[in-house]
Amino acid sequence: MAEEVLIPSSGLTSSHLTSSLLAVAFLSSFGSSMLYGYNLAVVNSPAVYIKDFYNKTVVSRNGTGLSGETLTLMYSLTVSVFAIGGLLGSLVVGILVTRFGRKGTVVNTSVLVFIAGSLMGFSRICGSPEMVIFGRFITGIHSGIALSVVPMYLGEIAPKNLRGFLGLVPSIFIGTGVFVAQILGLHELLGKEEHWPLFLSVVVVPTFIQLMLLPWFPESPRYLLIEKHNVHATITALKWYRAKCNIQAEIEEMQEEQRSLSSVETLSVWKLLSDDTVRWQVLSVVVINIGMQLSGIDAIWFYTNDIFQNAGIPAPEIQYTTAGTGIIEIIAGLIGCFTIEKLGRRPLMIGGFAMMGVCSGGITLALLLQTHLPFMRYVSVCCVVGIIAGFCIGPAGVPFLITAELFKQSHRPAAYIIGGSLNWLSNFTVGFVFPFLQMSAGAYCYLVFATICMFVAIYVYIVIPETKNKTFMEISRMFSKKEAVLETQGLLHVDQLKLKKMNGYGGMEHASLEFDSSSS
């Protein structure tokens, strides 16, 4: 049990983790975030059966089968349409959270999962490949919404000393979703040909559990007070989510944020992009969300089977080895979750991206040398494990948490639209470009990912401050100070240039140098 410590800067005490907070984090992540991980991995195992279904359906309709290229194109569409749906979902999340609230959006959008599950589950009975593709598209829309709204909801209901811990719970469930898909895809379970429609539609089970239980919990207190002006509902929600806490002090902190807003209306994406006061926050969200996907993690998941095969692992055992990487994802996610409030956000992101960068370079080296040095095959396996572990410790979840922490209430939905849409666009880009990059660059393609990872790690080190145990207003003031310092430096630089322009014979040059040295 953590002690209650008085924080003089904000007047708020550190709060304990209550059963209500834990239940909401579990339910919202279990029924929403986990489905994203599940749907990423679910199409790998039954790929052959799905292609066979597509071909047999076209034969029954037209009398002739599909060519190999057309069949591959249809299957590629089935995989990639998930990312297209995710992009669409990320673009509408701002409208939904403003209209329905954070919890309301999670609950109301669960209907998408039931529609998608029904389409995919009955696709073989109806003889319709289109139902599989459209079902994947709808699950993508749901995941695009969930990836933004769940961290936003948890970030707003959590006390500042638990915001990091609760903010990383969704990333643990994303890893869990991947692992569950790998396990259920084993031949002994749902990996047989007759089971693939059930395998695709099993997503309705966790969503049904979420739908039965989550509506009983309150909405985000910050949404209720700042956007709905409902003080009574805010107090009720805080009593649900706090064990021992000065509720009045927390409400005053929310009201301070409300007073600081130029408007309680939710900003549009365009207004957020044109707001100079938050340009560093916006740039930071852009860098870490693009970096999260362009780190090469999706390419690693795509290439894992080949690397394990090159390492000499027997083909029948590769599926079990791949499932073992799912356990590593969960363990790494738990390590990040339980250390973020002690270490902070910056070390997890810097360390995670740096670890991925080093291991990506290691894979290139191992692939180049494994023909001459047989033990390099095992180095490549270790590098794959290192990249997955580095990703899940920090970069998998912290960017979504940081997006919530860097912005005030009115700016937050638009920030999630920007971060989410870039995340999904980058996801789609990697999936589309990587096969061509691999063909043209070979083993050197991983150096591209290594460079991106190192750049993001350096950017986080230089630009993003530590947000651990700080209120949203304190974080906003930290960036305001950074902006003020940069503006002062800019004005100083202009003044120095003016002085040097006035210097005709060298008399003012000395004054300029004195001014420069005195300011440093």
Short mmCIF file of C-alpha atoms in Angstrom, two decimals:
data_model
loop_
_atom_site.label_atom_id
_atom_site.label_comp_id
_atom_site.label_asym_id
_atom_site.label_seq_id
_atom_site.Cartn_x
_atom_site.Cartn_y
_atom_site.Cartn_z
CA MET A 1 0.00 0.00 0.00
CA ALA A 2 1.40 3.38 -0.98
CA GLU A 3 1.42 6.05 1.69
CA GLU A 4 -0.62 9.19 1.25
CA VAL A 5 1.90 11.93 0.49
CA LEU A 6 0.96 15.59 0.33
CA ILE A 7 1.95 17.22 -2.96
CA PRO A 8 2.40 20.94 -2.23
CA SER A 9 2.32 21.98 -5.90
CA SER A 10 -1.23 20.83 -6.47
CA GLY A 11 -2.77 20.24 -3.08
CA LEU A 12 -3.71 16.69 -4.08
CA THR A 13 -2.80 13.52 -2.20
CA SER A 14 -1.62 10.31 -3.80
CA SER A 15 -4.52 7.89 -4.12
CA HIS A 16 -4.67 4.14 -3.68
CA LEU A 17 -5.62 1.71 -6.43
CA THR A 18 -9.27 0.88 -5.77
CA SER A 19 -11.24 -2.14 -6.95
CA SER A 20 -13.41 0.17 -9.10
CA LEU A 21 -10.41 1.61 -10.94
CA LEU A 22 -8.94 -1.85 -11.49
CA ALA A 23 -12.30 -3.26 -12.68
CA VAL A 24 -12.82 -0.45 -15.21
CA ALA A 25 -9.24 -0.80 -16.50
CA PHE A 26 -9.73 -4.55 -16.86
CA LEU A 27 -13.18 -4.43 -18.47
CA SER A 28 -12.47 -1.62 -20.95
CA SER A 29 -9.17 -3.24 -22.01
CA PHE A 30 -10.51 -6.82 -22.04
CA GLY A 31 -13.50 -6.01 -24.26
CA SER A 32 -11.84 -3.43 -26.52
CA SER A 33 -8.02 -3.20 -26.51
CA MET A 34 -7.52 -6.97 -26.45
CA LEU A 35 -9.53 -7.30 -29.66
CA TYR A 36 -6.98 -5.14 -31.50
CA GLY A 37 -4.17 -7.56 -30.65
CA TYR A 38 -6.38 -10.57 -31.41
CA ASN A 39 -7.39 -9.25 -34.84
CA LEU A 40 -3.77 -8.45 -35.72
CA ALA A 41 -2.78 -12.11 -35.35
CA VAL A 42 -6.00 -14.05 -36.03
CA VAL A 43 -5.69 -14.22 -39.83
CA ASN A 44 -2.19 -15.77 -39.84
CA SER A 45 -3.09 -19.32 -38.78
CA PRO A 46 -6.15 -19.96 -41.04
CA ALA A 47 -4.66 -18.18 -44.10
CA VAL A 48 -4.63 -21.37 -46.22
CA TYR A 49 -8.23 -22.27 -45.29
CA ILE A 50 -9.52 -18.74 -45.97
CA LYS A 51 -7.86 -18.70 -49.42
CA ASP A 52 -9.32 -22.12 -50.18
CA PHE A 53 -12.79 -20.87 -49.17
CA TYR A 54 -12.42 -17.84 -51.46
CA ASN A 55 -11.37 -20.04 -54.38
CA LYS A 56 -14.14 -22.64 -53.90
CA THR A 57 -16.76 -19.87 -53.61
CA VAL A 58 -15.65 -18.26 -56.89
CA VAL A 59 -15.63 -21.69 -58.59
CA SER A 60 -19.23 -22.33 -57.45
CA ARG A 61 -20.27 -18.89 -58.74
CA ASN A 62 -18.38 -18.65 -62.02
CA GLY A 63 -17.27 -22.19 -62.78
CA THR A 64 -13.60 -21.18 -62.83
CA GLY A 65 -11.17 -20.63 -59.98
CA LEU A 66 -9.03 -17.61 -59.12
CA SER A 67 -5.47 -17.15 -60.35
CA GLY A 68 -2.71 -17.21 -57.75
CA GLU A 69 -2.21 -13.44 -58.02
CA THR A 70 -5.92 -12.66 -57.61
CA LEU A 71 -6.21 -15.02 -54.64
CA THR A 72 -3.21 -13.37 -52.97
CA LEU A 73 -4.72 -9.94 -53.65
CA MET A 74 -8.04 -10.95 -52.05
CA TYR A 75 -6.29 -12.31 -48.99
CA SER A 76 -4.06 -9.21 -48.74
CA LEU A 77 -7.21 -7.10 -48.86
CA THR A 78 -8.68 -9.21 -46.03
CA VAL A 79 -5.61 -8.48 -43.90
CA SER A 80 -5.07 -4.81 -44.78
CA VAL A 81 -8.72 -3.69 -44.71
CA PHE A 82 -8.44 -3.95 -40.92
CA ALA A 83 -5.98 -1.01 -40.96
CA ILE A 84 -8.24 0.99 -43.31
CA GLY A 85 -11.13 0.51 -40.87
CA GLY A 86 -8.81 1.48 -38.00
CA LEU A 87 -7.93 4.74 -39.73
CA LEU A 88 -11.63 5.55 -40.22
CA GLY A 89 -12.34 4.74 -36.55
CA SER A 90 -9.52 7.01 -35.35
CA LEU A 91 -10.94 9.91 -37.39
CA VAL A 92 -14.42 9.77 -35.79
CA VAL A 93 -13.30 9.25 -32.18
CA GLY A 94 -13.37 13.01 -31.43
CA ILE A 95 -17.04 13.31 -32.38
CA LEU A 96 -17.99 10.19 -30.39
CA VAL A 97 -16.22 11.06 -27.12
CA THR A 98 -17.67 14.56 -27.16
CA ARG A 99 -21.22 13.34 -27.78
CA PHE A 100 -21.35 10.08 -25.79
CA GLY A 101 -18.53 10.57 -23.28
CA ARG A 102 -15.54 8.29 -22.77
CA LYS A 103 -17.29 5.32 -21.19
CA GLY A 104 -20.36 5.89 -23.38
CA THR A 105 -18.22 5.56 -26.51
CA VAL A 106 -16.67 2.29 -25.29
CA VAL A 107 -20.12 0.84 -24.55
CA ASN A 108 -21.98 2.12 -27.63
CA THR A 109 -19.34 1.07 -30.16
CA SER A 110 -19.41 -2.53 -28.88
CA VAL A 111 -22.29 -3.10 -31.32
CA LEU A 112 -19.67 -3.01 -34.11
CA VAL A 113 -18.02 -6.14 -32.69
CA PHE A 114 -21.30 -8.08 -32.72
CA ILE A 115 -21.99 -7.04 -36.33
CA ALA A 116 -18.47 -8.00 -37.42
CA GLY A 117 -18.52 -11.29 -35.50
CA SER A 118 -21.83 -12.27 -37.08
CA LEU A 119 -20.61 -11.46 -40.60
CA MET A 120 -17.40 -13.46 -40.24
CA GLY A 121 -19.02 -16.31 -38.30
CA PHE A 122 -21.75 -16.95 -40.90
CA SER A 123 -19.61 -16.19 -43.98
CA ARG A 124 -18.92 -19.83 -44.86
CA ILE A 125 -22.57 -20.87 -44.40
CA CYS A 126 -23.63 -18.00 -46.68
CA GLY A 127 -20.78 -18.67 -49.12
CA SER A 128 -19.70 -15.04 -49.06
CA PRO A 129 -16.03 -13.92 -49.00
CA GLU A 130 -17.37 -10.36 -48.95
CA MET A 131 -18.75 -10.97 -45.44
CA VAL A 132 -15.24 -11.86 -44.18
CA ILE A 133 -13.68 -8.75 -45.74
CA PHE A 134 -16.46 -6.42 -44.54
CA GLY A 135 -16.34 -8.01 -41.08
CA ARG A 136 -12.58 -7.31 -40.89
CA PHE A 137 -13.25 -3.72 -41.95
CA ILE A 138 -15.80 -3.23 -39.15
CA THR A 139 -13.49 -4.76 -36.52
CA GLY A 140 -10.87 -2.28 -37.75
CA ILE A 141 -13.27 0.63 -37.14
CA HIS A 142 -13.90 -0.63 -33.60
CA SER A 143 -10.17 -1.06 -32.91
CA GLY A 144 -9.43 2.42 -34.28
CA ILE A 145 -11.91 3.89 -31.82
CA ALA A 146 -10.84 1.67 -28.91
CA LEU A 147 -7.11 2.40 -29.27
CA SER A 148 -7.83 6.08 -28.61
CA VAL A 149 -10.83 6.13 -26.28
CA VAL A 150 -9.72 3.48 -23.75
CA PRO A 151 -6.40 5.22 -22.83
CA MET A 152 -8.28 8.56 -22.78
CA TYR A 153 -10.92 7.15 -20.40
CA LEU A 154 -8.40 5.50 -18.08
CA GLY A 155 -6.15 8.58 -18.11
CA GLU A 156 -9.04 10.78 -17.00
CA ILE A 157 -10.41 8.56 -14.22
CA ALA A 158 -6.96 7.77 -12.75
CA PRO A 159 -5.36 9.86 -10.00
CA LYS A 160 -2.08 11.36 -11.16
CA ASN A 161 0.08 8.88 -9.21
CA LEU A 162 -1.64 5.90 -10.92
CA ARG A 163 -2.16 7.36 -14.40
CA GLY A 164 0.90 5.61 -15.84
CA PHE A 165 0.02 2.23 -14.34
CA LEU A 166 -3.60 2.30 -15.58
CA GLY A 167 -2.53 3.83 -18.90
CA LEU A 168 -0.40 0.79 -19.74
CA VAL A 169 -3.08 -1.79 -18.88
CA PRO A 170 -4.51 -1.62 -22.47
CA SER A 171 -1.08 -2.44 -23.96
CA ILE A 172 -0.87 -5.57 -21.76
CA PHE A 173 -4.24 -6.69 -23.10
CA ILE A 174 -3.15 -5.98 -26.69
CA GLY A 175 -0.24 -8.39 -26.13
CA THR A 176 -2.65 -10.81 -24.47
CA GLY A 177 -4.91 -10.63 -27.54
CA VAL A 178 -2.01 -11.56 -29.83
CA PHE A 179 -1.10 -14.45 -27.53
CA VAL A 180 -4.70 -15.73 -27.34
CA ALA A 181 -4.94 -15.68 -31.15
CA GLN A 182 -1.66 -17.63 -31.39
CA ILE A 183 -2.84 -20.23 -28.85
CA LEU A 184 -6.36 -20.66 -30.29
CA GLY A 185 -4.81 -20.91 -33.76
CA LEU A 186 -2.92 -24.07 -32.82
CA HIS A 187 -4.08 -27.14 -34.75
CA GLU A 188 -5.19 -28.84 -31.52
CA LEU A 189 -7.71 -26.02 -30.78
CA LEU A 190 -9.32 -23.82 -33.48
CA GLY A 191 -6.59 -24.26 -36.10
CA LYS A 192 -8.54 -26.86 -38.10
CA GLU A 193 -10.25 -26.02 -41.39
CA GLU A 194 -13.80 -26.45 -40.09
CA HIS A 195 -13.21 -24.01 -37.21
CA TRP A 196 -11.86 -20.89 -38.94
CA PRO A 197 -15.20 -18.94 -38.98
CA LEU A 198 -15.54 -19.55 -35.22
CA PHE A 199 -11.88 -18.54 -34.78
CA LEU A 200 -12.55 -15.17 -36.46
CA SER A 201 -15.83 -14.49 -34.63
CA VAL A 202 -14.83 -15.45 -31.06
CA VAL A 203 -14.17 -11.72 -30.45
CA VAL A 204 -17.82 -11.32 -29.43
CA VAL A 205 -17.22 -13.17 -26.14
CA PRO A 206 -15.02 -10.59 -24.33
CA THR A 207 -17.12 -7.74 -25.73
CA PHE A 208 -20.31 -9.36 -24.38
CA ILE A 209 -18.76 -9.59 -20.90
CA GLN A 210 -17.71 -5.94 -21.13
CA LEU A 211 -21.19 -4.87 -22.25
CA MET A 212 -22.80 -6.65 -19.30
CA LEU A 213 -20.58 -5.05 -16.63
CA LEU A 214 -19.01 -1.75 -17.76
CA PRO A 215 -22.28 0.31 -17.95
CA TRP A 216 -22.59 -0.01 -14.16
CA PHE A 217 -19.48 2.13 -13.66
CA PRO A 218 -19.45 5.96 -13.81
CA GLU A 219 -18.32 8.19 -16.66
CA SER A 220 -15.02 10.11 -16.57
CA PRO A 221 -15.23 12.75 -13.79
CA ARG A 222 -13.27 15.27 -15.91
CA TYR A 223 -15.76 14.87 -18.78
CA LEU A 224 -18.72 15.25 -16.40
CA LEU A 225 -17.38 18.45 -14.82
CA ILE A 226 -15.49 20.26 -17.60
CA GLU A 227 -17.73 19.39 -20.54
CA LYS A 228 -21.10 18.61 -18.92
CA HIS A 229 -20.85 20.99 -15.89
CA ASN A 230 -22.44 18.32 -13.70
CA VAL A 231 -20.83 18.76 -10.28
CA HIS A 232 -23.11 16.23 -8.53
CA ALA A 233 -22.30 13.45 -11.05
CA THR A 234 -18.61 14.36 -10.78
CA ILE A 235 -18.61 13.95 -7.00
CA THR A 236 -20.45 10.61 -7.33
CA ALA A 237 -17.91 9.36 -9.89
CA LEU A 238 -14.94 10.43 -7.74
CA LYS A 239 -16.39 8.61 -4.73
CA TRP A 240 -16.60 5.46 -6.89
CA TYR A 241 -13.01 5.72 -8.09
CA ARG A 242 -11.24 7.02 -4.95
CA ALA A 243 -10.72 5.32 -1.58
CA LYS A 244 -9.12 8.11 0.41
CA CYS A 245 -8.91 11.37 -1.41
CA ASN A 246 -9.64 15.05 -0.95
CA ILE A 247 -12.42 15.19 -3.53
CA GLN A 248 -12.78 18.95 -3.13
CA ALA A 249 -9.11 19.49 -4.00
CA GLU A 250 -9.43 17.30 -7.10
CA ILE A 251 -12.56 19.16 -8.25
CA GLU A 252 -10.75 22.49 -7.75
CA GLU A 253 -7.89 21.23 -9.91
CA MET A 254 -10.39 20.32 -12.67
CA GLN A 255 -12.06 23.73 -12.34
CA GLU A 256 -8.66 25.41 -12.68
CA GLU A 257 -8.19 23.55 -15.95
CA GLN A 258 -11.71 24.55 -17.01
CA ARG A 259 -10.98 28.23 -16.33
CA SER A 260 -7.71 28.03 -18.29
CA LEU A 261 -9.49 26.85 -21.43
CA SER A 262 -10.20 29.57 -23.97
CA SER A 263 -13.36 27.62 -24.77
CA VAL A 264 -14.96 24.48 -23.30
CA GLU A 265 -15.87 23.50 -26.85
CA THR A 266 -13.78 20.63 -28.19
CA LEU A 267 -11.18 21.87 -30.66
CA SER A 268 -11.13 20.58 -34.23
CA VAL A 269 -7.98 18.97 -35.63
CA TRP A 270 -7.31 22.04 -37.79
CA LYS A 271 -7.56 24.40 -34.81
CA LEU A 272 -5.25 22.18 -32.80
CA LEU A 273 -2.67 22.12 -35.61
CA SER A 274 -2.84 25.92 -35.95
CA ASP A 275 -2.56 26.56 -32.18
CA ASP A 276 1.02 27.78 -31.58
CA THR A 277 0.73 27.30 -27.82
CA VAL A 278 0.70 23.49 -28.19
CA ARG A 279 2.99 23.02 -31.20
CA TRP A 280 5.60 21.04 -29.23
CA GLN A 281 2.93 18.76 -27.79
CA VAL A 282 1.47 18.14 -31.26
CA LEU A 283 4.91 17.49 -32.75
CA SER A 284 5.69 15.06 -29.91
CA VAL A 285 2.45 13.13 -30.52
CA VAL A 286 3.27 12.95 -34.25
CA VAL A 287 6.83 11.68 -33.66
CA ILE A 288 6.04 9.01 -31.05
CA ASN A 289 2.94 7.66 -32.83
CA ILE A 290 4.66 7.40 -36.22
CA GLY A 291 7.77 6.02 -34.53
CA MET A 292 5.69 3.39 -32.72
CA GLN A 293 4.66 1.78 -36.03
CA LEU A 294 7.74 2.60 -38.15
CA SER A 295 9.90 0.99 -35.46
CA GLY A 296 9.47 -2.20 -37.48
CA ILE A 297 7.54 -4.21 -34.90
CA ASP A 298 4.91 -5.24 -37.49
CA ALA A 299 7.67 -6.32 -39.87
CA ILE A 300 9.25 -8.38 -37.09
CA TRP A 301 5.95 -10.17 -36.39
CA PHE A 302 5.66 -10.78 -40.15
CA TYR A 303 9.21 -12.18 -40.41
CA THR A 304 9.36 -14.17 -37.14
CA ASN A 305 8.53 -17.56 -38.72
CA ASP A 306 11.26 -17.16 -41.36
CA ILE A 307 13.88 -16.17 -38.77
CA PHE A 308 12.96 -19.14 -36.58
CA GLN A 309 13.11 -21.42 -39.63
CA ASN A 310 16.58 -20.09 -40.50
CA ALA A 311 17.66 -20.74 -36.91
CA GLY A 312 17.05 -24.45 -37.50
CA ILE A 313 13.81 -24.82 -35.54
CA PRO A 314 11.77 -27.71 -37.06
CA ALA A 315 8.78 -26.48 -39.09
CA PRO A 316 6.11 -28.25 -36.96
CA GLU A 317 7.48 -26.57 -33.81
CA ILE A 318 7.63 -23.02 -35.19
CA GLN A 319 3.98 -22.31 -34.31
CA TYR A 320 4.71 -23.14 -30.66
CA THR A 321 7.88 -21.02 -30.69
CA THR A 322 5.94 -18.11 -32.16
CA ALA A 323 3.32 -18.52 -29.42
CA GLY A 324 6.21 -18.31 -26.95
CA THR A 325 6.95 -14.79 -28.19
CA GLY A 326 3.40 -13.91 -27.10
CA ILE A 327 4.34 -14.80 -23.51
CA ILE A 328 7.35 -12.47 -23.81
CA GLU A 329 5.01 -9.65 -24.93
CA ILE A 330 2.81 -10.10 -21.85
CA ILE A 331 5.75 -10.32 -19.42
CA ALA A 332 7.42 -7.24 -20.94
CA GLY A 333 4.11 -5.36 -20.78
CA LEU A 334 3.69 -6.25 -17.11
CA ILE A 335 7.22 -5.07 -16.36
CA GLY A 336 6.45 -1.72 -18.00
CA CYS A 337 3.11 -1.43 -16.21
CA PHE A 338 4.54 -2.07 -12.74
CA THR A 339 7.65 0.13 -13.18
CA ILE A 340 6.25 3.19 -14.99
CA GLU A 341 5.23 5.01 -11.81
CA LYS A 342 8.68 4.43 -10.32
CA LEU A 343 10.89 4.97 -13.39
CA GLY A 344 8.68 7.41 -15.31
CA ARG A 345 7.51 7.64 -18.92
CA ARG A 346 10.77 8.87 -20.45
CA PRO A 347 13.03 5.95 -19.39
CA LEU A 348 10.54 3.38 -20.70
CA MET A 349 10.24 5.10 -24.08
CA ILE A 350 13.92 5.96 -24.47
CA GLY A 351 15.04 2.53 -23.27
CA GLY A 352 12.43 0.69 -25.33
CA PHE A 353 13.17 2.49 -28.61
CA ALA A 354 16.95 2.27 -28.04
CA MET A 355 16.70 -1.47 -27.34
CA MET A 356 14.66 -1.95 -30.53
CA GLY A 357 17.20 0.07 -32.51
CA VAL A 358 20.17 -1.96 -31.28
CA CYS A 359 18.37 -5.28 -31.88
CA SER A 360 17.25 -4.20 -35.39
CA GLY A 361 20.88 -3.52 -36.23
CA GLY A 362 21.72 -6.91 -34.69
CA ILE A 363 19.26 -8.70 -36.97
CA THR A 364 20.91 -7.13 -40.05
CA LEU A 365 24.34 -8.24 -38.81
CA ALA A 366 23.10 -11.75 -37.96
CA LEU A 367 21.38 -12.27 -41.33
CA LEU A 368 24.51 -11.14 -43.19
CA LEU A 369 26.88 -13.37 -41.22
CA GLN A 370 24.79 -16.48 -40.54
CA THR A 371 26.02 -18.25 -43.69
CA HIS A 372 29.62 -17.97 -42.42
CA LEU A 373 28.95 -18.17 -38.66
CA PRO A 374 26.21 -20.70 -37.83
CA PHE A 375 25.73 -19.36 -34.27
CA MET A 376 24.49 -16.04 -35.75
CA ARG A 377 21.15 -17.78 -36.40
CA TYR A 378 20.58 -17.86 -32.65
CA VAL A 379 21.69 -14.23 -32.35
CA SER A 380 18.91 -13.31 -34.79
CA VAL A 381 16.38 -15.16 -32.59
CA CYS A 382 17.63 -13.26 -29.53
CA CYS A 383 17.32 -9.97 -31.45
CA VAL A 384 13.69 -10.79 -32.38
CA VAL A 385 12.95 -11.44 -28.71
CA GLY A 386 14.75 -8.20 -27.78
CA ILE A 387 12.75 -6.12 -30.25
CA ILE A 388 9.43 -7.55 -29.04
CA ALA A 389 10.39 -7.07 -25.37
CA GLY A 390 11.67 -3.52 -25.98
CA PHE A 391 8.47 -2.60 -27.79
CA CYS A 392 6.12 -4.00 -25.14
CA ILE A 393 7.97 -2.43 -22.19
CA GLY A 394 7.39 1.13 -23.38
CA PRO A 395 6.65 2.06 -27.02
CA ALA A 396 3.58 -0.23 -27.19
CA GLY A 397 1.55 1.72 -24.63
CA VAL A 398 3.27 4.91 -23.46
CA PRO A 399 2.50 6.93 -26.66
CA PHE A 400 -1.26 6.56 -26.03
CA LEU A 401 -0.76 7.58 -22.38
CA ILE A 402 1.44 10.56 -23.30
CA THR A 403 -1.18 11.74 -25.81
CA ALA A 404 -3.68 12.04 -22.95
CA GLU A 405 -1.21 13.72 -20.58
CA LEU A 406 0.16 16.42 -22.91
CA PHE A 407 -3.19 18.11 -23.60
CA LYS A 408 -6.01 19.81 -21.74
CA GLN A 409 -9.61 18.59 -21.94
CA SER A 410 -10.62 20.67 -24.98
CA HIS A 411 -7.54 19.64 -26.99
CA ARG A 412 -7.43 15.94 -26.07
CA PRO A 413 -9.94 14.43 -28.59
CA ALA A 414 -8.29 16.21 -31.55
CA ALA A 415 -4.86 15.07 -30.30
CA TYR A 416 -6.07 11.46 -30.27
CA ILE A 417 -7.44 11.86 -33.81
CA ILE A 418 -4.00 13.04 -35.00
CA GLY A 419 -2.10 10.36 -33.08
CA GLY A 420 -4.51 7.56 -33.96
CA SER A 421 -4.76 8.37 -37.67
CA LEU A 422 -0.96 8.64 -38.03
CA ASN A 423 -0.59 5.38 -36.12
CA TRP A 424 -2.93 3.52 -38.48
CA LEU A 425 -1.49 5.17 -41.62
CA SER A 426 2.01 4.14 -40.52
CA ASN A 427 0.73 0.63 -39.74
CA PHE A 428 -0.73 0.33 -43.23
CA THR A 429 2.44 1.80 -44.81
CA VAL A 430 4.73 -0.73 -43.11
CA GLY A 431 2.48 -3.64 -44.10
CA PHE A 432 2.35 -2.43 -47.70
CA VAL A 433 5.98 -1.29 -48.17
CA PHE A 434 7.92 -3.87 -46.12
CA PRO A 435 7.73 -6.78 -48.65
CA PHE A 436 9.13 -4.48 -51.37
CA LEU A 437 11.74 -3.04 -48.99
CA GLN A 438 12.79 -6.57 -48.06
CA MET A 439 13.12 -7.58 -51.72
CA SER A 440 15.20 -4.52 -52.65
CA ALA A 441 17.34 -4.06 -49.53
CA GLY A 442 17.46 -7.61 -48.14
CA ALA A 443 18.93 -7.82 -44.65
CA TYR A 444 19.74 -4.08 -44.73
CA CYS A 445 16.02 -3.19 -44.52
CA TYR A 446 16.22 -3.51 -40.72
CA LEU A 447 18.75 -0.65 -40.61
CA VAL A 448 15.89 1.66 -41.67
CA PHE A 449 13.94 0.62 -38.57
CA ALA A 450 17.08 0.91 -36.39
CA THR A 451 17.59 4.52 -37.55
CA ILE A 452 13.96 5.47 -36.87
CA CYS A 453 14.05 3.91 -33.37
CA MET A 454 17.24 5.78 -32.45
CA PHE A 455 15.82 9.07 -33.78
CA VAL A 456 12.65 8.72 -31.67
CA ALA A 457 14.71 7.83 -28.56
CA ILE A 458 16.86 10.96 -29.03
CA TYR A 459 13.77 13.13 -29.66
CA VAL A 460 12.10 11.91 -26.45
CA TYR A 461 15.32 12.53 -24.51
CA ILE A 462 15.63 16.12 -25.78
CA VAL A 463 12.04 17.34 -26.07
CA ILE A 464 9.48 15.44 -23.94
CA PRO A 465 9.57 16.22 -20.19
CA GLU A 466 8.78 13.69 -17.48
CA THR A 467 5.04 13.73 -16.73
CA LYS A 468 5.07 11.23 -13.84
CA ASN A 469 2.93 12.25 -10.84
CA LYS A 470 1.95 15.61 -12.36
CA THR A 471 -1.51 17.04 -12.97
CA PHE A 472 -2.64 17.97 -16.47
CA MET A 473 -2.26 21.67 -15.56
CA GLU A 474 1.30 21.17 -14.29
CA ILE A 475 2.24 19.38 -17.54
CA SER A 476 0.68 22.21 -19.56
CA ARG A 477 2.72 24.78 -17.61
CA MET A 478 5.93 22.78 -18.24
CA PHE A 479 5.42 23.10 -21.99
CA SER A 480 4.45 26.77 -21.64
CA LYS A 481 7.81 27.40 -19.99
CA LYS A 482 9.60 25.56 -22.82
CA GLU A 483 7.71 27.69 -25.35
CA ALA A 484 8.58 30.89 -23.45
CA VAL A 485 12.28 29.97 -23.30
CA LEU A 486 12.38 29.24 -27.04
CA GLU A 487 10.60 32.51 -27.84
CA THR A 488 13.01 34.45 -25.61
CA GLN A 489 15.98 32.82 -27.34
CA GLY A 490 14.46 33.69 -30.70
CA LEU A 491 13.95 37.37 -29.74
CA LEU A 492 17.48 37.47 -28.34
CA HIS A 493 18.84 36.13 -31.62
CA VAL A 494 16.92 38.78 -33.60
CA ASP A 495 18.21 41.58 -31.35
CA GLN A 496 21.77 40.38 -31.81
CA LEU A 497 21.35 40.37 -35.59
CA LYS A 498 20.01 43.94 -35.48
CA LEU A 499 23.02 45.09 -33.45
CA LYS A 500 25.40 43.49 -35.93
CA LYS A 501 23.59 45.12 -38.85
CA MET A 502 24.03 48.55 -37.23
CA ASN A 503 27.78 47.98 -36.87
CA GLY A 504 29.41 49.95 -39.65
CA TYR A 505 33.02 50.20 -38.44
CA GLY A 506 33.26 47.57 -35.75
CA GLY A 507 32.16 49.76 -32.82
CA MET A 508 28.89 47.93 -32.17
CA GLU A 509 30.35 44.46 -32.75
CA HIS A 510 31.97 44.54 -29.31
CA ALA A 511 28.65 45.55 -27.72
CA SER A 512 26.95 42.64 -29.44
CA LEU A 513 29.49 40.20 -28.06
CA GLU A 514 29.13 41.61 -24.56
CA PHE A 515 25.33 41.31 -24.77
CA ASP A 516 25.69 37.73 -25.93
CA SER A 517 28.01 36.70 -23.15
CA SER A 518 25.98 38.37 -20.44
CA SER A 519 22.85 36.52 -21.52
CA SER A 520 24.42 33.07 -21.37
#
